[in-house]
Coordinates of C-alpha atoms and ligand atoms in Angstrom, one line a residue:
M26 CA -20.9 -33.4 -26.7
N27 CA -21.5 -36.1 -24.1
D28 CA -18.0 -37.1 -23.4
D29 CA -16.5 -36.2 -20.0
R30 CA -13.5 -34.4 -21.4
F31 CA -12.6 -31.2 -23.0
H32 CA -12.2 -31.4 -26.7
E33 CA -9.8 -29.4 -28.8
A34 CA -11.1 -27.3 -31.6
C35 CA -8.8 -28.6 -34.3
G36 CA -5.3 -28.9 -35.6
V37 CA -3.9 -26.9 -38.5
F38 CA -0.7 -27.3 -40.5
G39 CA 0.8 -25.5 -43.5
I40 CA 3.9 -26.0 -45.6
Y41 CA 5.7 -24.0 -48.3
A42 CA 8.7 -25.9 -49.5
P43 CA 9.9 -25.8 -53.1
G44 CA 10.9 -29.2 -54.4
C45 CA 9.1 -31.0 -51.6
D46 CA 6.2 -33.4 -51.7
A47 CA 4.0 -31.1 -49.7
A48 CA 1.0 -33.5 -49.4
R49 CA 3.0 -36.2 -47.8
Q50 CA 4.6 -33.8 -45.3
T51 CA 1.2 -32.4 -44.5
F52 CA -0.1 -36.0 -44.0
F53 CA 2.6 -36.5 -41.4
G54 CA 2.0 -33.0 -39.9
I55 CA -1.7 -33.6 -39.3
Y56 CA -1.0 -37.1 -38.1
A57 CA 1.1 -35.6 -35.3
L58 CA -1.9 -33.3 -34.6
Q59 CA -4.5 -36.1 -34.5
H60 CA -5.1 -35.6 -30.8
R61 CA -6.6 -32.1 -31.6
G62 CA -9.4 -33.6 -33.7
Q63 CA -10.6 -37.0 -34.9
E64 CA -13.8 -36.4 -36.7
S65 CA -12.4 -35.5 -40.2
A66 CA -9.1 -34.8 -41.9
G67 CA -8.2 -32.9 -45.0
I68 CA -5.3 -31.7 -47.1
A69 CA -5.2 -29.1 -49.9
T70 CA -2.1 -28.6 -52.1
S71 CA -1.0 -26.1 -54.6
D72 CA 1.5 -26.5 -57.5
G73 CA 1.4 -22.8 -58.2
L74 CA -1.2 -23.2 -60.9
S75 CA -4.2 -24.9 -59.2
I76 CA -5.4 -26.1 -55.9
M77 CA -6.3 -29.8 -55.3
S78 CA -7.8 -31.2 -52.1
H79 CA -9.1 -34.3 -50.4
K80 CA -10.9 -34.6 -47.2
A81 CA -12.9 -37.4 -45.5
L82 CA -14.5 -38.3 -42.2
G83 CA -12.4 -40.2 -39.6
L84 CA -8.8 -40.3 -38.6
V85 CA -5.9 -39.0 -40.8
T86 CA -5.0 -42.6 -41.6
D87 CA -8.6 -43.4 -42.6
A88 CA -8.9 -40.3 -44.8
F89 CA -5.6 -40.8 -46.8
T90 CA -4.2 -43.7 -48.8
E91 CA -1.0 -43.7 -51.0
P92 CA -3.0 -43.2 -54.3
I93 CA -4.8 -40.2 -52.8
L94 CA -1.6 -38.6 -51.6
T95 CA 0.1 -39.2 -55.0
Q96 CA -2.6 -37.2 -56.7
L97 CA -2.1 -34.2 -54.5
H98 CA 0.7 -32.4 -56.3
G99 CA 2.5 -29.4 -55.3
H100 CA 5.2 -27.7 -53.2
S101 CA 2.8 -26.0 -50.8
A102 CA -0.1 -27.4 -48.8
I103 CA -2.4 -27.0 -45.7
G104 CA -4.0 -29.7 -43.6
H105 CA -6.6 -29.9 -40.9
T106 CA -7.8 -32.4 -38.3
R107 CA -11.3 -31.5 -37.0
Y108 CA -13.3 -31.7 -33.9
S109 CA -16.5 -29.8 -34.5
T110 CA -17.6 -27.1 -32.2
T111 CA -19.6 -24.8 -34.4
G112 CA -21.4 -26.8 -37.2
G113 CA -22.0 -30.5 -37.3
S114 CA -19.4 -33.2 -38.0
G115 CA -20.5 -34.1 -41.5
L116 CA -18.2 -34.2 -44.5
A117 CA -19.6 -30.9 -45.8
N118 CA -18.1 -29.2 -42.8
A119 CA -14.7 -31.0 -43.1
Q120 CA -11.7 -28.8 -43.9
P121 CA -9.8 -27.3 -45.7
L122 CA -12.5 -25.4 -47.4
V123 CA -11.6 -24.8 -51.0
M124 CA -13.3 -22.0 -53.0
E125 CA -13.0 -19.9 -56.1
T126 CA -12.6 -16.2 -55.2
Y127 CA -12.1 -12.9 -57.0
L128 CA -8.5 -13.2 -55.8
G129 CA -8.1 -16.7 -57.3
P130 CA -8.6 -20.1 -55.8
I131 CA -8.0 -20.6 -52.1
A132 CA -8.0 -23.3 -49.4
L133 CA -8.6 -22.4 -45.8
A134 CA -8.3 -24.2 -42.5
H135 CA -9.3 -22.9 -39.1
N136 CA -8.7 -23.8 -35.5
G137 CA -10.9 -22.0 -32.9
N138 CA -14.4 -20.6 -32.6
L139 CA -15.8 -17.2 -33.6
T140 CA -18.0 -16.0 -30.9
N141 CA -20.0 -13.6 -33.2
T142 CA -20.6 -16.2 -35.9
A143 CA -24.4 -15.7 -35.9
Q144 CA -24.0 -12.0 -36.5
L145 CA -21.4 -12.4 -39.3
R146 CA -23.5 -15.1 -40.9
R147 CA -26.6 -12.9 -40.9
S148 CA -24.5 -10.1 -42.4
L149 CA -23.2 -12.3 -45.2
L150 CA -26.7 -13.7 -46.0
H151 CA -28.2 -10.2 -46.1
H152 CA -25.5 -9.3 -48.7
G153 CA -26.6 -12.2 -50.8
V154 CA -23.7 -14.4 -50.0
G155 CA -24.8 -18.1 -50.0
L156 CA -23.3 -20.5 -47.4
Q157 CA -22.7 -24.1 -48.1
T158 CA -21.7 -25.3 -44.6
T159 CA -22.7 -24.6 -41.0
T160 CA -19.2 -23.9 -39.8
D161 CA -17.7 -20.7 -38.6
S162 CA -14.7 -21.4 -40.8
E163 CA -16.8 -20.8 -43.9
V164 CA -18.1 -17.6 -42.3
A165 CA -14.4 -16.6 -41.6
A166 CA -13.5 -17.3 -45.3
L167 CA -16.4 -15.3 -46.7
T168 CA -15.9 -12.5 -44.2
L169 CA -12.3 -12.2 -45.5
L170 CA -13.7 -11.8 -49.0
A171 CA -16.6 -9.5 -48.0
S172 CA -14.0 -6.7 -47.6
G173 CA -13.7 -6.5 -51.4
A174 CA -10.0 -5.6 -50.8
D175 CA -7.6 -6.3 -53.6
D176 CA -4.9 -8.0 -51.5
W177 CA -5.0 -10.6 -48.8
G178 CA -3.4 -8.3 -46.2
D179 CA -6.3 -5.9 -46.4
C180 CA -8.8 -8.9 -46.4
F181 CA -7.3 -10.1 -43.1
S182 CA -7.4 -6.5 -41.6
H183 CA -11.1 -6.5 -42.3
L184 CA -11.6 -9.9 -40.7
V185 CA -9.7 -8.9 -37.6
R186 CA -11.9 -5.8 -37.3
V187 CA -15.2 -7.6 -37.4
A188 CA -14.5 -11.1 -36.1
Q189 CA -14.5 -11.9 -32.4
G190 CA -13.2 -15.1 -30.8
A191 CA -10.5 -17.5 -31.2
Y192 CA -9.0 -18.3 -34.6
C193 CA -5.8 -19.6 -36.1
L194 CA -6.2 -19.6 -39.8
V195 CA -4.0 -21.0 -42.6
L196 CA -4.8 -19.9 -46.1
L197 CA -3.3 -21.4 -49.2
T198 CA -3.2 -19.6 -52.6
N199 CA -1.3 -20.4 -55.7
Q200 CA 1.1 -17.7 -54.8
G201 CA 1.8 -18.5 -51.2
L202 CA 0.7 -19.4 -47.7
Y203 CA -0.8 -17.1 -45.1
A204 CA -1.1 -17.8 -41.4
I205 CA -2.8 -15.6 -38.8
R206 CA -3.4 -15.9 -35.0
D207 CA -6.2 -13.9 -33.4
P208 CA -5.1 -10.7 -31.5
L209 CA -5.6 -12.4 -28.1
G210 CA -3.8 -15.5 -29.2
F211 CA -6.2 -18.0 -27.7
R212 CA -4.9 -21.0 -29.7
P213 CA -1.3 -21.8 -30.5
L214 CA 0.5 -21.5 -33.8
C215 CA 4.2 -21.9 -34.5
L216 CA 6.7 -21.5 -37.3
G217 CA 9.4 -24.0 -38.3
Q218 CA 12.0 -24.4 -41.1
I219 CA 12.4 -27.5 -43.2
G220 CA 15.5 -27.8 -45.4
D221 CA 17.1 -24.7 -46.7
Q222 CA 14.1 -23.0 -48.3
G223 CA 11.0 -24.7 -46.8
W224 CA 8.8 -23.3 -44.0
V225 CA 6.1 -24.9 -41.9
V226 CA 3.4 -23.6 -39.6
A227 CA 1.6 -25.8 -37.1
S228 CA -0.7 -25.7 -34.2
E229 CA 1.9 -27.5 -32.0
S230 CA 5.6 -27.9 -32.2
C231 CA 5.2 -31.8 -32.1
A232 CA 4.2 -31.5 -35.8
L233 CA 7.4 -29.7 -36.7
S234 CA 9.6 -32.4 -35.3
T235 CA 7.5 -35.1 -37.0
V236 CA 8.2 -33.7 -40.4
G237 CA 11.9 -33.0 -39.7
A238 CA 11.4 -29.2 -39.4
T239 CA 13.3 -27.2 -36.8
W240 CA 11.6 -24.8 -34.5
V241 CA 11.9 -21.1 -35.4
R242 CA 9.4 -19.3 -33.2
E243 CA 5.8 -18.9 -32.2
I244 CA 3.5 -16.8 -34.5
A245 CA 2.7 -13.9 -32.1
P246 CA -0.9 -13.1 -31.1
G247 CA -2.4 -10.9 -33.9
E248 CA 0.4 -11.6 -36.3
L249 CA -0.3 -12.2 -40.0
V250 CA 2.5 -14.0 -41.8
R251 CA 2.9 -14.7 -45.5
I252 CA 5.2 -17.4 -46.7
D253 CA 6.3 -17.7 -50.3
A254 CA 9.5 -18.0 -52.4
D255 CA 11.1 -15.2 -50.4
G256 CA 10.5 -17.0 -47.1
P257 CA 8.2 -15.9 -44.2
R258 CA 7.5 -12.3 -43.5
T259 CA 5.2 -10.5 -41.1
L260 CA 2.6 -8.5 -43.1
A261 CA 0.8 -7.0 -40.1
H262 CA 0.5 -7.1 -36.4
F263 CA -3.0 -6.5 -35.0
D264 CA -2.6 -5.5 -31.4
A265 CA -5.0 -6.3 -28.5
P266 CA -4.8 -4.8 -25.0
R267 CA -3.9 -8.2 -23.5
S268 CA -3.2 -11.8 -24.6
A269 CA -5.4 -14.7 -23.6
F270 CA -3.6 -18.0 -24.4
C271 CA -5.8 -20.9 -23.4
I272 CA -4.4 -22.3 -20.2
F273 CA -5.9 -25.7 -21.0
E274 CA -3.3 -26.1 -23.7
Y275 CA -0.8 -26.6 -20.8
I276 CA -3.2 -28.7 -18.7
Y277 CA -4.7 -31.1 -21.2
F278 CA -4.8 -30.3 -24.9
A279 CA -1.3 -30.2 -26.1
R280 CA 0.9 -33.3 -26.7
P281 CA 3.4 -33.6 -23.8
D282 CA 6.3 -33.3 -26.3
S283 CA 5.1 -30.0 -27.6
S284 CA 6.3 -26.8 -26.1
F285 CA 4.9 -23.3 -25.6
H286 CA 6.8 -20.2 -24.6
G287 CA 10.0 -22.2 -24.4
Q288 CA 8.6 -24.8 -21.9
V289 CA 8.1 -28.5 -22.7
I290 CA 4.5 -29.4 -21.7
H291 CA 5.6 -32.7 -20.0
Q292 CA 7.9 -30.7 -17.6
V293 CA 5.1 -28.2 -16.9
R294 CA 2.6 -30.9 -16.1
M295 CA 5.1 -32.6 -13.8
E296 CA 5.5 -29.3 -12.0
M297 CA 1.7 -29.0 -11.7
G298 CA 1.8 -32.4 -9.9
R299 CA 4.6 -31.3 -7.6
Q300 CA 2.7 -28.1 -6.7
L301 CA -0.4 -30.1 -6.1
A302 CA 1.4 -32.4 -3.7
R303 CA 2.7 -29.4 -1.8
E304 CA -0.8 -27.9 -1.6
A305 CA -2.8 -31.0 -1.0
P306 CA -0.9 -33.9 0.6
A307 CA -2.7 -37.1 1.7
A308 CA -1.8 -40.0 3.8
A309 CA -1.6 -42.7 1.2
D310 CA 0.5 -45.6 -0.1
V311 CA 0.7 -45.1 -3.9
V312 CA 0.0 -42.5 -6.6
V313 CA -1.9 -43.5 -9.8
G314 CA -2.4 -41.2 -12.8
V315 CA -5.3 -41.2 -15.2
P316 CA -3.7 -42.1 -18.6
D317 CA -2.5 -40.4 -20.6
S318 CA -2.7 -36.7 -20.0
A319 CA -2.5 -36.9 -16.2
L320 CA 0.5 -39.2 -16.0
P321 CA 3.2 -36.4 -15.9
A322 CA 1.2 -34.7 -13.1
A323 CA 1.0 -38.0 -11.2
M324 CA 4.7 -38.6 -11.6
G325 CA 5.4 -35.1 -10.3
Y326 CA 3.0 -35.6 -7.4
A327 CA 4.6 -38.9 -6.4
E328 CA 8.1 -37.4 -6.6
Q329 CA 7.2 -34.5 -4.4
A330 CA 5.3 -36.6 -1.9
Q331 CA 8.0 -39.3 -2.0
L332 CA 5.4 -42.0 -2.6
P333 CA 5.6 -44.9 -5.2
Y334 CA 4.2 -44.0 -8.6
V335 CA 2.4 -47.1 -9.9
E336 CA 0.5 -47.9 -13.1
G337 CA -2.9 -48.5 -11.6
L338 CA -5.0 -47.9 -14.7
I339 CA -4.4 -49.2 -18.2
K340 CA -5.8 -47.4 -21.2
N341 CA -7.2 -49.3 -24.1
R342 CA -5.8 -47.3 -27.0
Y343 CA -8.2 -48.8 -29.5
S344 CA -11.4 -48.0 -27.6
T345 CA -14.0 -45.7 -29.2
R346 CA -14.7 -42.3 -27.7
T347 CA -17.3 -42.4 -24.9
F348 CA -19.3 -39.6 -26.4
I349 CA -21.2 -42.0 -28.7
Q350 CA -22.8 -43.4 -25.6
P351 CA -26.3 -41.9 -25.1
N352 CA -26.9 -42.0 -21.4
Q353 CA -25.1 -41.6 -18.1
Q354 CA -25.0 -45.4 -17.4
Q355 CA -23.7 -46.2 -20.9
R356 CA -21.2 -43.4 -20.7
K357 CA -19.8 -45.0 -17.5
Q358 CA -19.6 -48.2 -19.3
G359 CA -17.7 -46.4 -22.1
V360 CA -15.2 -45.2 -19.5
L361 CA -14.6 -48.9 -18.5
L362 CA -14.1 -49.8 -22.1
K363 CA -11.3 -47.3 -22.1
F364 CA -9.6 -47.9 -18.8
S365 CA -9.1 -51.0 -16.7
P366 CA -7.5 -51.2 -13.3
L367 CA -4.3 -53.1 -12.6
C368 CA -4.9 -54.9 -9.3
S369 CA -1.3 -55.7 -8.5
G370 CA -0.3 -52.2 -7.6
I371 CA -3.4 -51.1 -5.8
E372 CA -4.9 -54.0 -3.9
G373 CA -5.1 -53.2 -0.2
K374 CA -3.5 -49.7 -0.8
R375 CA -4.6 -46.2 0.0
V376 CA -4.5 -44.7 -3.5
I377 CA -4.0 -41.1 -4.6
L378 CA -5.6 -40.8 -8.0
V379 CA -4.3 -37.8 -10.0
D380 CA -6.3 -36.5 -12.9
D381 CA -5.7 -33.3 -15.0
S382 CA -9.2 -32.0 -14.7
V383 CA -12.8 -32.9 -13.8
V384 CA -15.6 -31.8 -16.1
R385 CA -18.9 -33.7 -15.5
G386 CA -17.4 -36.2 -13.0
T387 CA -18.5 -39.2 -15.1
T388 CA -15.0 -40.5 -15.8
S389 CA -13.7 -39.9 -12.2
S390 CA -16.7 -41.6 -10.7
A391 CA -16.3 -44.7 -12.9
L392 CA -12.5 -44.8 -12.3
V393 CA -12.9 -44.6 -8.6
A394 CA -15.4 -47.4 -8.6
A395 CA -13.0 -49.5 -10.7
L396 CA -10.1 -48.8 -8.4
R397 CA -12.3 -49.9 -5.4
R398 CA -13.4 -53.0 -7.2
A399 CA -9.7 -53.8 -7.8
G400 CA -9.1 -53.6 -4.0
A401 CA -8.1 -50.0 -3.3
K402 CA -8.6 -49.4 0.4
E403 CA -9.0 -45.6 0.1
V404 CA -9.1 -43.3 -2.9
H405 CA -8.0 -39.6 -2.6
L406 CA -8.7 -37.7 -5.8
R407 CA -6.2 -34.9 -6.6
V408 CA -6.9 -32.7 -9.7
A409 CA -3.9 -30.9 -11.3
S410 CA -6.0 -27.8 -12.2
P411 CA -8.6 -25.6 -10.5
A412 CA -12.3 -26.6 -10.5
V413 CA -14.0 -26.0 -13.9
R414 CA -17.1 -24.0 -13.1
H415 CA -17.7 -22.2 -16.4
P416 CA -18.1 -23.3 -20.0
C417 CA -15.8 -22.4 -22.9
F418 CA -17.1 -20.3 -25.8
M419 CA -13.7 -20.1 -27.6
G420 CA -13.8 -23.3 -29.5
I421 CA -13.3 -25.9 -26.7
D422 CA -16.2 -28.3 -26.4
M423 CA -16.6 -29.2 -22.8
A424 CA -20.1 -28.9 -21.3
S425 CA -22.7 -26.3 -20.5
Y426 CA -23.1 -24.8 -17.0
S427 CA -25.7 -27.4 -16.1
E428 CA -23.3 -30.2 -16.8
L429 CA -20.2 -28.9 -15.0
I430 CA -20.1 -30.8 -11.7
A431 CA -18.1 -28.0 -10.0
H432 CA -20.7 -25.4 -11.0
R433 CA -23.4 -27.4 -9.2
L434 CA -21.6 -28.8 -6.2
S435 CA -19.2 -27.8 -3.5
E436 CA -15.8 -29.6 -3.1
A437 CA -17.2 -31.7 -0.3
E438 CA -20.3 -32.6 -2.3
I439 CA -18.2 -33.6 -5.3
A440 CA -16.1 -35.8 -3.1
D441 CA -19.3 -37.4 -1.8
A442 CA -20.7 -37.8 -5.3
L443 CA -17.5 -39.4 -6.6
N444 CA -17.2 -41.6 -3.6
V445 CA -13.6 -40.6 -2.7
E446 CA -12.2 -40.1 0.8
T447 CA -10.8 -36.7 -0.1
L448 CA -10.8 -34.4 -3.1
K449 CA -8.5 -31.4 -3.7
Y450 CA -7.9 -29.2 -6.7
L451 CA -4.7 -27.3 -7.6
S452 CA -5.2 -23.7 -6.8
H453 CA -5.1 -21.1 -9.5
A454 CA -2.1 -19.5 -7.9
G455 CA -0.4 -22.9 -7.8
L456 CA -1.2 -23.5 -11.4
M457 CA 0.4 -20.2 -12.4
R458 CA 3.4 -21.0 -10.2
A459 CA 3.9 -24.3 -12.1
I460 CA 3.6 -22.6 -15.5
G461 CA 5.9 -19.8 -14.3
R462 CA 4.1 -17.0 -16.1
D463 CA 1.8 -14.2 -15.3
R464 CA -1.9 -15.1 -15.1
D465 CA -2.9 -12.0 -17.2
A466 CA -1.3 -13.6 -20.2
F467 CA -3.8 -16.4 -20.2
C468 CA -7.5 -17.2 -20.6
S469 CA -8.6 -19.0 -17.4
A470 CA -12.3 -18.3 -17.9
C471 CA -13.4 -21.8 -17.3
F472 CA -12.1 -21.5 -13.8
T473 CA -13.0 -17.9 -13.1
G474 CA -15.9 -17.0 -15.4
D475 CA -13.8 -13.9 -16.4
Y476 CA -14.1 -14.1 -20.2
P477 CA -11.6 -12.0 -22.1
I478 CA -14.2 -11.3 -24.9
P479 CA -18.0 -10.9 -24.9
V480 CA -19.6 -14.4 -24.9
P481 CA -23.1 -15.6 -25.6
L482 CA -25.8 -15.3 -22.9
P483 CA -26.6 -18.5 -21.1
T484 CA -29.1 -20.8 -22.8
L485 CA -32.5 -21.4 -21.4
Q486 CA -31.3 -24.9 -20.3
D487 CA -28.6 -23.2 -18.3
V488 CA -31.0 -20.7 -16.8
I489 CA -33.1 -23.6 -15.5
A490 CA -30.0 -25.3 -14.2
L491 CA -29.0 -22.1 -12.4
T492 CA -32.2 -22.2 -10.3
P493 CA -30.8 -21.7 -6.8
I494 CA -31.6 -25.0 -5.1
Q495 CA -33.1 -28.3 -6.4
R496 CA -33.5 -31.5 -4.6
M497 CA -32.6 -34.7 -6.4
P498 CA -34.5 -37.9 -5.5
A499 CA -32.4 -40.3 -3.3
T500 CA -32.2 -43.5 -5.2
A501 CA -30.2 -46.6 -4.7
G502 CA -27.0 -46.4 -6.6
N503 CA -27.4 -42.7 -7.3
V504 CA -24.0 -41.3 -7.2
C505 CA -25.2 -38.3 -5.2
N506 CA -28.5 -38.1 -3.3
H507 CA -28.2 -34.9 -1.4
T508 CA -29.0 -31.3 -2.1
Y509 CA -27.7 -30.0 -5.4
R510 CA -26.8 -26.4 -5.1
R511 CA -26.5 -24.1 -8.0
R512 CA -23.5 -22.0 -7.8
L513 CA -24.9 -18.6 -8.8
E514 CA -22.1 -16.1 -9.1
G515 CA -21.0 -15.2 -5.6
E516 CA -23.4 -17.5 -3.9
A517 CA -21.8 -18.9 -0.7
L518 CA -22.3 -22.5 -0.1
Ligands
SF4_617 S1 -12.4 -20.8 -21.3 FE1 -11.0 -22.4 -20.6 S2 -10.9 -23.9 -22.3 FE2 -11.8 -22.0 -23.1 S3 -10.1 -20.8 -24.0 FE3 -10.4 -20.1 -21.9 S4 -9.0 -21.4 -20.7 FE4 -9.3 -22.4 -22.7

């Protein structure tokens, strides 16, 4: 992953609705979840007798045409949009996975990342189980079956006992639909009702409204639900000592019209901006947000600071993702393909630029340069989340230790590197105040390094990057030509 953004692990959707064209509804459901993954899309349906599926690389609208949807019969279905974290992005790894099992044919879709995939994979291979993909989703499916249990409830109990990490799974059989959220509840999953007898599960509530379903409730961490002709019922509840909902769902991943724990994301992000303005004011003339995810925070900041909110950056919605660009310079160019400054609002002004997060700093550095070229007199960067100093191992593709700018540099050094007058992050306490919930309910490991589950040891590359002090050559145009420090745990800068 070379992009300067976090990437969601995937979006999952499931529907059981007698009399309904489940494939079409699933198409709309995963279309609403497209922001969670753009590498491949797939749908599997059941008419009660057999399972049919289609998957392809690309966006949902690339993968499905009217003739394809027409061939996917049935009243129940699951769908998936993929961003690859474990395993490559090829078609073989696209989901749903469809397989013949001793309990009948199934289709399975997964959002998350198993942190002990290698161990589970070895165990399956030692037992003579052949694997056809490199995904942890196939490992999850085969681990379910490795239990040898004669009902799905027991298969899931086995999976929960041996699998570690983040997973929301939807599993389709000819008899019904199963949905499970891992016991710590890293990734979101909710339940909705469609018509009188239809039920829907989805990664985010925005998919419920898109298909005309009404919100019922969140699937609880560790909850296993079966949906069939008798409606939804909880088959099991696998407890954990705590929950660890990914805090980045609030900050960046989720669509602003989705809601978690009864809060609409747009409102929470506005409150993050207000809180940031209370904590980190700046003498400035206008507030500009980085489209799209930072716009609510920028609005909140402007409101609290009583400054004009202006559209200073325009996003090209048809640009390709910058991660296809192979080096730093081309990556910066990729940022400029995506965003262009709007001179009218910023020329001669002291600008507060609000972003939701800073990962490598590539995007921020390119945006600041663009604002300056467009005539901004000063640029003050305000980040509506704490500094990201640790990588994610729970299915969010961001960067390794060596690539995280806040792991390498102090706040003042980052400000210098990004060429901004001042830089301030929202405090962790301020973030929690904006969300209005207890921090123990969340995973915030990318800020704190306090992982709720055992995670892999750092790679050799990271160990090299963690060497206490390295000097970078001072070159013309180098964004940062001073001492790079490695933030070892507890090292004071
Ligand atoms: S480490 Fe960060 S991105 Fe990963 S699950 Fe935890 S909060 Fe989310």
